[in-house]
């Protein structure tokens, strides 16, 4: 039976909680989560600051749903949390979260503090369920991998940097500054993805965004390449299978025309991997993943 990375996080959470009880409960120096009565504009649930960043003693998350906060605290995907619809922002509020902590706090302790804080503030009752999810193996294609070795082979100490709209080169790929980072440019000419200083397991984890219909990450990618080290990866492919398809009403309004246009002419992600990188995505048996089920949570946090 295969186990996902989330199972490891669950074990880490439980053992960490025991350690914290023995040494004194871990907690933020100060923390608040506020429900926004009248949020204006689109959500912005990016987490700023925290361990491994330029601002390690402070974290802010603005205009997030409860599921956004849970995803960041427990390191799970959207599809791995079930519960009432309002936790996804459907009929429920958005929240702003801020916390301060000693600058030497590590990621493990931060996660434990964040989990504990959310459970207490929202009076969360949850349990774990093992569910089956489709999976692919990432393997080396015939002829071997065609990958550019990163100049810096050290393991990054900071989280991955995601760049919105950086400068582009003549081939449509983003030009990233030195260091680990990634960005994906999507448009009529297809997807142009750049991954800098990535290991194969990290690359496989990101590929989940592209192999799942409509990008909901319900499919898993398991690294079976045996390729060690870090690489600078560029791959371009057609994005028609990676975006949300328009409903019948939109198609009718367009007179039966495909709202995604004629397509980019690029290969699918599966063909692009083999042609451009010397790697393959091979469908394999489903894997069991530990998921979180929210049995109860309050919409208004205790501190409000």
PDB file of C-alpha atoms in Angstrom:
ATOM      1  CA  UNK A   1       0.000   0.000   0.000  1.00  0.00           C
ATOM      2  CA  UNK A   2       1.369   3.415  -0.925  1.00  0.00           C
ATOM      3  CA  UNK A   3       1.293   6.292   1.522  1.00  0.00           C
ATOM      4  CA  UNK A   4       1.144   9.926   0.537  1.00  0.00           C
ATOM      5  CA  UNK A   5       3.244  12.712   2.001  1.00  0.00           C
ATOM      6  CA  UNK A   6       0.174  13.771   4.020  1.00  0.00           C
ATOM      7  CA  UNK A   7       0.300  10.568   6.056  1.00  0.00           C
ATOM      8  CA  UNK A   8       3.822  11.560   7.094  1.00  0.00           C
ATOM      9  CA  UNK A   9       2.561  15.009   8.108  1.00  0.00           C
ATOM     10  CA  UNK A  10      -0.168  13.399  10.205  1.00  0.00           C
ATOM     11  CA  UNK A  11       2.386  11.277  12.045  1.00  0.00           C
ATOM     12  CA  UNK A  12       4.562  14.360  12.485  1.00  0.00           C
ATOM     13  CA  UNK A  13       1.604  16.305  13.901  1.00  0.00           C
ATOM     14  CA  UNK A  14       0.754  13.604  16.443  1.00  0.00           C
ATOM     15  CA  UNK A  15       4.334  13.029  17.615  1.00  0.00           C
ATOM     16  CA  UNK A  16       4.960  16.759  17.718  1.00  0.00           C
ATOM     17  CA  UNK A  17       1.897  17.286  19.876  1.00  0.00           C
ATOM     18  CA  UNK A  18       3.178  14.724  22.381  1.00  0.00           C
ATOM     19  CA  UNK A  19       6.560  16.462  22.466  1.00  0.00           C
ATOM     20  CA  UNK A  20       4.920  19.848  22.937  1.00  0.00           C
ATOM     21  CA  UNK A  21       2.881  18.556  25.879  1.00  0.00           C
ATOM     22  CA  UNK A  22       6.041  17.285  27.512  1.00  0.00           C
ATOM     23  CA  UNK A  23       7.965  20.549  27.071  1.00  0.00           C
ATOM     24  CA  UNK A  24       5.152  23.077  27.449  1.00  0.00           C
ATOM     25  CA  UNK A  25       2.534  23.840  24.811  1.00  0.00           C
ATOM     26  CA  UNK A  26       3.787  25.587  21.683  1.00  0.00           C
ATOM     27  CA  UNK A  27       1.927  28.773  20.885  1.00  0.00           C
ATOM     28  CA  UNK A  28       2.329  32.017  18.995  1.00  0.00           C
ATOM     29  CA  UNK A  29       3.520  35.122  20.823  1.00  0.00           C
ATOM     30  CA  UNK A  30       0.353  36.734  19.497  1.00  0.00           C
ATOM     31  CA  UNK A  31      -2.212  35.641  16.911  1.00  0.00           C
ATOM     32  CA  UNK A  32      -5.593  36.753  15.588  1.00  0.00           C
ATOM     33  CA  UNK A  33      -8.047  35.490  13.003  1.00  0.00           C
ATOM     34  CA  UNK A  34     -10.811  37.906  12.057  1.00  0.00           C
ATOM     35  CA  UNK A  35     -13.942  37.255  10.033  1.00  0.00           C
ATOM     36  CA  UNK A  36     -14.464  39.875   7.325  1.00  0.00           C
ATOM     37  CA  UNK A  37     -18.059  41.075   7.408  1.00  0.00           C
ATOM     38  CA  UNK A  38     -17.960  42.649   3.940  1.00  0.00           C
ATOM     39  CA  UNK A  39     -14.936  41.456   1.982  1.00  0.00           C
ATOM     40  CA  UNK A  40     -14.407  43.513  -1.173  1.00  0.00           C
ATOM     41  CA  UNK A  41     -12.826  42.113  -4.303  1.00  0.00           C
ATOM     42  CA  UNK A  42     -11.303  38.684  -4.931  1.00  0.00           C
ATOM     43  CA  UNK A  43      -9.657  36.633  -2.237  1.00  0.00           C
ATOM     44  CA  UNK A  44      -5.906  36.766  -1.630  1.00  0.00           C
ATOM     45  CA  UNK A  45      -4.963  33.772   0.485  1.00  0.00           C
ATOM     46  CA  UNK A  46      -1.196  33.874  -0.092  1.00  0.00           C
ATOM     47  CA  UNK A  47       0.826  33.457   3.091  1.00  0.00           C
ATOM     48  CA  UNK A  48       3.466  36.130   3.668  1.00  0.00           C
ATOM     49  CA  UNK A  49       6.334  35.745   6.121  1.00  0.00           C
ATOM     50  CA  UNK A  50       7.110  32.930   8.508  1.00  0.00           C
ATOM     51  CA  UNK A  51       9.982  30.434   8.906  1.00  0.00           C
ATOM     52  CA  UNK A  52      12.462  30.415   6.033  1.00  0.00           C
ATOM     53  CA  UNK A  53      11.386  33.812   4.671  1.00  0.00           C
ATOM     54  CA  UNK A  54      12.780  37.349   4.939  1.00  0.00           C
ATOM     55  CA  UNK A  55      10.232  38.040   7.712  1.00  0.00           C
ATOM     56  CA  UNK A  56      10.462  34.904   9.927  1.00  0.00           C
ATOM     57  CA  UNK A  57       8.815  36.403  13.002  1.00  0.00           C
ATOM     58  CA  UNK A  58       5.487  37.395  11.453  1.00  0.00           C
ATOM     59  CA  UNK A  59       2.905  35.706   9.248  1.00  0.00           C
ATOM     60  CA  UNK A  60      -0.096  37.243   7.474  1.00  0.00           C
ATOM     61  CA  UNK A  61      -2.808  35.655   5.343  1.00  0.00           C
ATOM     62  CA  UNK A  62      -5.489  37.961   3.964  1.00  0.00           C
ATOM     63  CA  UNK A  63      -8.986  37.187   2.730  1.00  0.00           C
ATOM     64  CA  UNK A  64      -8.814  33.409   3.078  1.00  0.00           C
ATOM     65  CA  UNK A  65     -11.550  30.816   3.457  1.00  0.00           C
ATOM     66  CA  UNK A  66     -11.286  28.410   6.372  1.00  0.00           C
ATOM     67  CA  UNK A  67     -10.201  25.671   3.989  1.00  0.00           C
ATOM     68  CA  UNK A  68      -7.383  27.950   2.758  1.00  0.00           C
ATOM     69  CA  UNK A  69      -6.132  28.231   6.334  1.00  0.00           C
ATOM     70  CA  UNK A  70      -6.460  24.491   6.959  1.00  0.00           C
ATOM     71  CA  UNK A  71      -4.537  23.690   3.773  1.00  0.00           C
ATOM     72  CA  UNK A  72      -1.615  25.829   4.907  1.00  0.00           C
ATOM     73  CA  UNK A  73      -1.636  24.552   8.493  1.00  0.00           C
ATOM     74  CA  UNK A  74      -1.969  20.829   7.726  1.00  0.00           C
ATOM     75  CA  UNK A  75      -0.191  20.766   4.334  1.00  0.00           C
ATOM     76  CA  UNK A  76      -3.012  19.026   2.507  1.00  0.00           C
ATOM     77  CA  UNK A  77      -4.702  19.648  -0.821  1.00  0.00           C
ATOM     78  CA  UNK A  78      -8.132  21.113  -1.421  1.00  0.00           C
ATOM     79  CA  UNK A  79      -9.463  17.698  -2.430  1.00  0.00           C
ATOM     80  CA  UNK A  80      -8.181  16.127   0.813  1.00  0.00           C
ATOM     81  CA  UNK A  81     -10.468  18.104   3.132  1.00  0.00           C
ATOM     82  CA  UNK A  82     -14.216  17.520   3.377  1.00  0.00           C
ATOM     83  CA  UNK A  83     -16.744  19.399   5.465  1.00  0.00           C
ATOM     84  CA  UNK A  84     -19.585  21.912   5.285  1.00  0.00           C
ATOM     85  CA  UNK A  85     -19.719  24.022   2.130  1.00  0.00           C
ATOM     86  CA  UNK A  86     -19.136  27.275   3.984  1.00  0.00           C
ATOM     87  CA  UNK A  87     -15.512  26.360   4.790  1.00  0.00           C
ATOM     88  CA  UNK A  88     -14.889  26.783   1.032  1.00  0.00           C
ATOM     89  CA  UNK A  89     -16.384  30.273   1.078  1.00  0.00           C
ATOM     90  CA  UNK A  90     -19.818  29.149  -0.144  1.00  0.00           C
ATOM     91  CA  UNK A  91     -22.156  31.085   2.109  1.00  0.00           C
ATOM     92  CA  UNK A  92     -19.408  31.631   4.679  1.00  0.00           C
ATOM     93  CA  UNK A  93     -17.043  34.460   5.547  1.00  0.00           C
ATOM     94  CA  UNK A  94     -13.456  35.125   4.575  1.00  0.00           C
ATOM     95  CA  UNK A  95     -10.791  35.622   7.228  1.00  0.00           C
ATOM     96  CA  UNK A  96      -7.585  37.544   7.857  1.00  0.00           C
ATOM     97  CA  UNK A  97      -4.940  35.767   9.928  1.00  0.00           C
ATOM     98  CA  UNK A  98      -1.871  37.345  11.575  1.00  0.00           C
ATOM     99  CA  UNK A  99       0.632  35.855  14.011  1.00  0.00           C
ATOM    100  CA  UNK A 100       3.984  36.693  15.544  1.00  0.00           C
ATOM    101  CA  UNK A 101       6.572  34.278  16.915  1.00  0.00           C
ATOM    102  CA  UNK A 102      10.290  34.150  17.739  1.00  0.00           C
ATOM    103  CA  UNK A 103      12.403  34.573  14.605  1.00  0.00           C
ATOM    104  CA  UNK A 104      14.131  31.240  15.294  1.00  0.00           C
ATOM    105  CA  UNK A 105      10.847  29.243  15.074  1.00  0.00           C
ATOM    106  CA  UNK A 106      11.219  26.327  12.636  1.00  0.00           C
ATOM    107  CA  UNK A 107       8.614  25.164  10.133  1.00  0.00           C
ATOM    108  CA  UNK A 108       7.633  22.084  12.167  1.00  0.00           C
ATOM    109  CA  UNK A 109       6.850  24.114  15.295  1.00  0.00           C
ATOM    110  CA  UNK A 110       5.061  26.778  13.259  1.00  0.00           C
ATOM    111  CA  UNK A 111       2.777  24.145  11.748  1.00  0.00           C
ATOM    112  CA  UNK A 112       1.925  22.730  15.173  1.00  0.00           C
ATOM    113  CA  UNK A 113       1.108  26.205  16.525  1.00  0.00           C
ATOM    114  CA  UNK A 114      -1.000  27.042  13.472  1.00  0.00           C
ATOM    115  CA  UNK A 115      -2.967  23.775  13.677  1.00  0.00           C
ATOM    116  CA  UNK A 116      -3.611  24.184  17.407  1.00  0.00           C
ATOM    117  CA  UNK A 117      -4.673  27.816  16.965  1.00  0.00           C
ATOM    118  CA  UNK A 118      -7.209  27.023  14.210  1.00  0.00           C
ATOM    119  CA  UNK A 119      -8.705  24.084  16.115  1.00  0.00           C
ATOM    120  CA  UNK A 120      -9.184  26.240  19.199  1.00  0.00           C
ATOM    121  CA  UNK A 121     -10.463  29.371  17.445  1.00  0.00           C
ATOM    122  CA  UNK A 122     -12.989  27.612  15.211  1.00  0.00           C
ATOM    123  CA  UNK A 123     -13.840  24.871  17.733  1.00  0.00           C
ATOM    124  CA  UNK A 124     -12.994  22.297  15.084  1.00  0.00           C
ATOM    125  CA  UNK A 125     -13.839  18.621  15.505  1.00  0.00           C
ATOM    126  CA  UNK A 126     -12.244  16.449  12.819  1.00  0.00           C
ATOM    127  CA  UNK A 127     -11.332  12.896  12.001  1.00  0.00           C
ATOM    128  CA  UNK A 128      -9.155  11.172   9.409  1.00  0.00           C
ATOM    129  CA  UNK A 129     -10.344   9.028   6.511  1.00  0.00           C
ATOM    130  CA  UNK A 130      -8.267   6.953   4.082  1.00  0.00           C
ATOM    131  CA  UNK A 131      -9.414   7.482   0.489  1.00  0.00           C
ATOM    132  CA  UNK A 132      -8.211   6.137  -2.862  1.00  0.00           C
ATOM    133  CA  UNK A 133      -6.913   8.566  -5.494  1.00  0.00           C
ATOM    134  CA  UNK A 134      -5.701   7.977  -9.074  1.00  0.00           C
ATOM    135  CA  UNK A 135      -1.924   8.054  -9.518  1.00  0.00           C
ATOM    136  CA  UNK A 136       0.867   8.257 -12.082  1.00  0.00           C
ATOM    137  CA  UNK A 137       4.474   7.131 -11.804  1.00  0.00           C
ATOM    138  CA  UNK A 138       7.102   9.602 -13.030  1.00  0.00           C
ATOM    139  CA  UNK A 139       9.747   7.487 -14.784  1.00  0.00           C
ATOM    140  CA  UNK A 140      12.674   7.926 -17.176  1.00  0.00           C
ATOM    141  CA  UNK A 141      11.826   7.483 -20.861  1.00  0.00           C
ATOM    142  CA  UNK A 142      13.837   5.413 -23.336  1.00  0.00           C
ATOM    143  CA  UNK A 143      17.029   7.282 -24.165  1.00  0.00           C
ATOM    144  CA  UNK A 144      17.366   8.762 -20.693  1.00  0.00           C
ATOM    145  CA  UNK A 145      16.447  12.123 -19.152  1.00  0.00           C
ATOM    146  CA  UNK A 146      17.206  15.421 -20.879  1.00  0.00           C
ATOM    147  CA  UNK A 147      17.476  17.771 -17.926  1.00  0.00           C
ATOM    148  CA  UNK A 148      19.600  20.847 -17.195  1.00  0.00           C
ATOM    149  CA  UNK A 149      21.502  20.474 -13.924  1.00  0.00           C
ATOM    150  CA  UNK A 150      21.047  23.459 -11.593  1.00  0.00           C
ATOM    151  CA  UNK A 151      24.201  25.424 -10.800  1.00  0.00           C
ATOM    152  CA  UNK A 152      23.188  25.393  -7.123  1.00  0.00           C
ATOM    153  CA  UNK A 153      22.659  21.856  -5.856  1.00  0.00           C
ATOM    154  CA  UNK A 154      22.045  22.787  -2.210  1.00  0.00           C
ATOM    155  CA  UNK A 155      18.640  22.168  -0.641  1.00  0.00           C
ATOM    156  CA  UNK A 156      16.738  25.476  -0.465  1.00  0.00           C
ATOM    157  CA  UNK A 157      16.226  26.900   3.023  1.00  0.00           C
ATOM    158  CA  UNK A 158      13.307  29.141   2.012  1.00  0.00           C
ATOM    159  CA  UNK A 159       9.913  28.194   0.535  1.00  0.00           C
ATOM    160  CA  UNK A 160       9.503  28.097  -3.231  1.00  0.00           C
ATOM    161  CA  UNK A 161       9.079  31.533  -4.807  1.00  0.00           C
ATOM    162  CA  UNK A 162       6.167  31.764  -7.239  1.00  0.00           C
ATOM    163  CA  UNK A 163       6.345  34.610  -9.707  1.00  0.00           C
ATOM    164  CA  UNK A 164       3.236  36.129 -11.240  1.00  0.00           C
ATOM    165  CA  UNK A 165       4.209  37.938 -14.441  1.00  0.00           C
ATOM    166  CA  UNK A 166       8.018  38.154 -14.712  1.00  0.00           C
ATOM    167  CA  UNK A 167       9.993  39.093 -17.801  1.00  0.00           C
ATOM    168  CA  UNK A 168       9.637  36.564 -20.632  1.00  0.00           C
ATOM    169  CA  UNK A 169      12.247  35.320 -23.110  1.00  0.00           C
ATOM    170  CA  UNK A 170      11.744  34.971 -26.866  1.00  0.00           C
ATOM    171  CA  UNK A 171      10.420  31.401 -26.459  1.00  0.00           C
ATOM    172  CA  UNK A 172       7.655  32.469 -24.059  1.00  0.00           C
ATOM    173  CA  UNK A 173       9.337  31.215 -20.875  1.00  0.00           C
ATOM    174  CA  UNK A 174       9.679  33.329 -17.737  1.00  0.00           C
ATOM    175  CA  UNK A 175      13.120  34.629 -16.765  1.00  0.00           C
ATOM    176  CA  UNK A 176      13.514  33.966 -13.050  1.00  0.00           C
ATOM    177  CA  UNK A 177      16.103  35.413 -10.667  1.00  0.00           C
ATOM    178  CA  UNK A 178      18.630  33.028  -9.079  1.00  0.00           C
ATOM    179  CA  UNK A 179      17.285  30.612  -6.473  1.00  0.00           C
ATOM    180  CA  UNK A 180      14.497  28.089  -6.276  1.00  0.00           C
ATOM    181  CA  UNK A 181      11.291  29.228  -7.907  1.00  0.00           C
ATOM    182  CA  UNK A 182       8.620  28.442 -10.462  1.00  0.00           C
ATOM    183  CA  UNK A 183       6.062  30.083 -12.672  1.00  0.00           C
ATOM    184  CA  UNK A 184       3.604  29.006 -15.356  1.00  0.00           C
ATOM    185  CA  UNK A 185       2.520  31.286 -18.186  1.00  0.00           C
ATOM    186  CA  UNK A 186      -0.829  30.252 -19.660  1.00  0.00           C
ATOM    187  CA  UNK A 187      -2.517  31.678 -22.727  1.00  0.00           C
ATOM    188  CA  UNK A 188      -3.576  31.013 -26.339  1.00  0.00           C
ATOM    189  CA  UNK A 189      -0.071  29.708 -27.068  1.00  0.00           C
ATOM    190  CA  UNK A 190      -0.364  27.060 -24.382  1.00  0.00           C
ATOM    191  CA  UNK A 191       1.398  26.642 -21.064  1.00  0.00           C
ATOM    192  CA  UNK A 192       5.063  27.547 -20.627  1.00  0.00           C
ATOM    193  CA  UNK A 193       6.238  26.235 -17.252  1.00  0.00           C
ATOM    194  CA  UNK A 194       9.566  27.012 -15.584  1.00  0.00           C
ATOM    195  CA  UNK A 195      10.912  25.176 -12.514  1.00  0.00           C
ATOM    196  CA  UNK A 196      14.231  26.308 -11.095  1.00  0.00           C
ATOM    197  CA  UNK A 197      16.388  24.272  -8.684  1.00  0.00           C
ATOM    198  CA  UNK A 198      13.775  21.481  -8.432  1.00  0.00           C
ATOM    199  CA  UNK A 199      14.331  17.864  -7.415  1.00  0.00           C
ATOM    200  CA  UNK A 200      12.401  15.120  -9.176  1.00  0.00           C
ATOM    201  CA  UNK A 201      10.032  14.507  -6.208  1.00  0.00           C
ATOM    202  CA  UNK A 202       9.279  18.261  -6.083  1.00  0.00           C
ATOM    203  CA  UNK A 203       8.711  18.367  -9.828  1.00  0.00           C
ATOM    204  CA  UNK A 204       6.381  15.371  -9.608  1.00  0.00           C
ATOM    205  CA  UNK A 205       4.373  17.089  -6.881  1.00  0.00           C
ATOM    206  CA  UNK A 206       3.876  20.160  -9.092  1.00  0.00           C
ATOM    207  CA  UNK A 207       2.896  17.995 -12.079  1.00  0.00           C
ATOM    208  CA  UNK A 208      -0.258  17.085 -10.193  1.00  0.00           C
ATOM    209  CA  UNK A 209      -1.639  20.466 -11.277  1.00  0.00           C
ATOM    210  CA  UNK A 210      -1.400  19.400 -14.931  1.00  0.00           C
ATOM    211  CA  UNK A 211      -2.458  15.729 -14.961  1.00  0.00           C
ATOM    212  CA  UNK A 212      -5.711  16.231 -13.083  1.00  0.00           C
ATOM    213  CA  UNK A 213      -8.809  17.236 -15.079  1.00  0.00           C
ATOM    214  CA  UNK A 214      -9.503  20.924 -14.448  1.00  0.00           C
ATOM    215  CA  UNK A 215      -6.445  21.203 -12.190  1.00  0.00           C
ATOM    216  CA  UNK A 216      -8.090  20.097  -8.919  1.00  0.00           C
ATOM    217  CA  UNK A 217      -5.068  17.961  -7.847  1.00  0.00           C
ATOM    218  CA  UNK A 218      -7.063  14.800  -7.202  1.00  0.00           C
ATOM    219  CA  UNK A 219      -4.421  12.770  -9.080  1.00  0.00           C
ATOM    220  CA  UNK A 220      -1.027  11.974  -7.555  1.00  0.00           C
ATOM    221  CA  UNK A 221       2.406  11.779  -9.201  1.00  0.00           C
ATOM    222  CA  UNK A 222       5.006   9.523  -7.549  1.00  0.00           C
ATOM    223  CA  UNK A 223       8.678   9.958  -8.461  1.00  0.00           C
ATOM    224  CA  UNK A 224      10.105   6.672  -9.735  1.00  0.00           C
ATOM    225  CA  UNK A 225      12.914   8.151 -11.865  1.00  0.00           C
ATOM    226  CA  UNK A 226      15.774   7.407  -9.486  1.00  0.00           C
ATOM    227  CA  UNK A 227      17.277  10.707 -10.689  1.00  0.00           C
ATOM    228  CA  UNK A 228      19.022  12.593  -7.874  1.00  0.00           C
ATOM    229  CA  UNK A 229      19.978  16.251  -7.733  1.00  0.00           C
ATOM    230  CA  UNK A 230      18.288  19.526  -8.659  1.00  0.00           C
ATOM    231  CA  UNK A 231      17.399  20.750 -12.132  1.00  0.00           C
ATOM    232  CA  UNK A 232      16.250  23.805 -14.072  1.00  0.00           C
ATOM    233  CA  UNK A 233      13.258  22.577 -16.062  1.00  0.00           C
ATOM    234  CA  UNK A 234      11.311  24.179 -18.892  1.00  0.00           C
ATOM    235  CA  UNK A 235       8.361  22.476 -20.558  1.00  0.00           C
ATOM    236  CA  UNK A 236       5.643  23.763 -22.883  1.00  0.00           C
ATOM    237  CA  UNK A 237       2.376  22.004 -23.614  1.00  0.00           C
ATOM    238  CA  UNK A 238      -1.241  22.552 -24.581  1.00  0.00           C
ATOM    239  CA  UNK A 239      -3.391  23.696 -21.672  1.00  0.00           C
ATOM    240  CA  UNK A 240      -6.808  22.591 -22.884  1.00  0.00           C
ATOM    241  CA  UNK A 241      -6.988  19.677 -20.434  1.00  0.00           C
ATOM    242  CA  UNK A 242      -5.751  21.780 -17.495  1.00  0.00           C
ATOM    243  CA  UNK A 243      -8.389  24.519 -17.382  1.00  0.00           C
ATOM    244  CA  UNK A 244     -12.000  24.585 -16.285  1.00  0.00           C
ATOM    245  CA  UNK A 245     -14.273  23.873 -19.225  1.00  0.00           C
ATOM    246  CA  UNK A 246     -17.170  26.186 -20.043  1.00  0.00           C
ATOM    247  CA  UNK A 247     -20.696  24.948 -19.433  1.00  0.00           C
ATOM    248  CA  UNK A 248     -23.355  24.321 -22.113  1.00  0.00           C
ATOM    249  CA  UNK A 249     -24.798  27.827 -21.656  1.00  0.00           C
ATOM    250  CA  UNK A 250     -21.492  29.483 -22.529  1.00  0.00           C
ATOM    251  CA  UNK A 251     -20.966  27.178 -25.496  1.00  0.00           C
ATOM    252  CA  UNK A 252     -24.467  27.982 -26.757  1.00  0.00           C
ATOM    253  CA  UNK A 253     -23.823  31.717 -26.423  1.00  0.00           C
ATOM    254  CA  UNK A 254     -20.723  31.301 -28.597  1.00  0.00           C
ATOM    255  CA  UNK A 255     -22.698  29.580 -31.317  1.00  0.00           C
ATOM    256  CA  UNK A 256     -21.192  26.187 -30.633  1.00  0.00           C
ATOM    257  CA  UNK A 257     -17.613  27.457 -30.895  1.00  0.00           C
ATOM    258  CA  UNK A 258     -15.028  26.105 -28.513  1.00  0.00           C
ATOM    259  CA  UNK A 259     -14.490  28.870 -25.894  1.00  0.00           C
ATOM    260  CA  UNK A 260     -10.896  27.696 -25.462  1.00  0.00           C
ATOM    261  CA  UNK A 261     -10.110  28.489 -29.070  1.00  0.00           C
ATOM    262  CA  UNK A 262      -8.452  26.252 -31.655  1.00  0.00           C
ATOM    263  CA  UNK A 263      -5.702  25.096 -29.300  1.00  0.00           C
ATOM    264  CA  UNK A 264      -2.022  25.980 -29.147  1.00  0.00           C
ATOM    265  CA  UNK A 265      -0.767  23.179 -31.380  1.00  0.00           C
ATOM    266  CA  UNK A 266       1.556  22.054 -28.593  1.00  0.00           C
ATOM    267  CA  UNK A 267       1.625  18.452 -27.337  1.00  0.00           C
ATOM    268  CA  UNK A 268      -0.238  17.322 -24.238  1.00  0.00           C
ATOM    269  CA  UNK A 269       1.668  17.326 -20.962  1.00  0.00           C
ATOM    270  CA  UNK A 270       2.171  13.565 -21.344  1.00  0.00           C
ATOM    271  CA  UNK A 271       3.774  13.844 -24.786  1.00  0.00           C
ATOM    272  CA  UNK A 272       5.682  17.002 -23.885  1.00  0.00           C
ATOM    273  CA  UNK A 273       7.335  15.294 -20.916  1.00  0.00           C
ATOM    274  CA  UNK A 274       8.776  12.570 -23.136  1.00  0.00           C
ATOM    275  CA  UNK A 275       9.669  14.750 -26.124  1.00  0.00           C
ATOM    276  CA  UNK A 276      11.224  17.644 -24.196  1.00  0.00           C
ATOM    277  CA  UNK A 277      12.498  16.158 -20.922  1.00  0.00           C
ATOM    278  CA  UNK A 278      13.041  12.449 -21.523  1.00  0.00           C
ATOM    279  CA  UNK A 279      10.553  11.589 -18.783  1.00  0.00           C
ATOM    280  CA  UNK A 280       7.231   9.741 -18.817  1.00  0.00           C
ATOM    281  CA  UNK A 281       4.027   9.779 -16.787  1.00  0.00           C
ATOM    282  CA  UNK A 282       2.708   6.222 -16.520  1.00  0.00           C
ATOM    283  CA  UNK A 283      -0.746   5.469 -15.127  1.00  0.00           C
ATOM    284  CA  UNK A 284      -0.549   3.121 -12.166  1.00  0.00           C
ATOM    285  CA  UNK A 285      -2.835   1.741  -9.475  1.00  0.00           C
ATOM    286  CA  UNK A 286      -4.660   4.054  -7.088  1.00  0.00           C
ATOM    287  CA  UNK A 287      -3.005   5.073  -3.834  1.00  0.00           C
ATOM    288  CA  UNK A 288      -4.512   5.436  -0.369  1.00  0.00           C
ATOM    289  CA  UNK A 289      -4.286   8.949   1.063  1.00  0.00           C
ATOM    290  CA  UNK A 290      -5.130  10.102   4.580  1.00  0.00           C
ATOM    291  CA  UNK A 291      -7.716  12.899   4.354  1.00  0.00           C
ATOM    292  CA  UNK A 292      -9.288  15.246   6.893  1.00  0.00           C
ATOM    293  CA  UNK A 293     -13.045  15.312   7.476  1.00  0.00           C
ATOM    294  CA  UNK A 294     -14.382  18.359   9.339  1.00  0.00           C
ATOM    295  CA  UNK A 295     -17.251  17.196  11.563  1.00  0.00           C
ATOM    296  CA  UNK A 296     -17.839  20.581  13.178  1.00  0.00           C
ATOM    297  CA  UNK A 297     -16.491  24.128  12.961  1.00  0.00           C
ATOM    298  CA  UNK A 298     -17.797  27.543  13.999  1.00  0.00           C
ATOM    299  CA  UNK A 299     -17.990  30.264  11.360  1.00  0.00           C
ATOM    300  CA  UNK A 300     -17.098  33.039  13.797  1.00  0.00           C
ATOM    301  CA  UNK A 301     -13.709  32.499  15.510  1.00  0.00           C
ATOM    302  CA  UNK A 302     -13.601  32.581  19.299  1.00  0.00           C
ATOM    303  CA  UNK A 303     -11.610  35.827  19.379  1.00  0.00           C
ATOM    304  CA  UNK A 304     -14.203  37.807  17.394  1.00  0.00           C
TER     305      UNK A 304
END
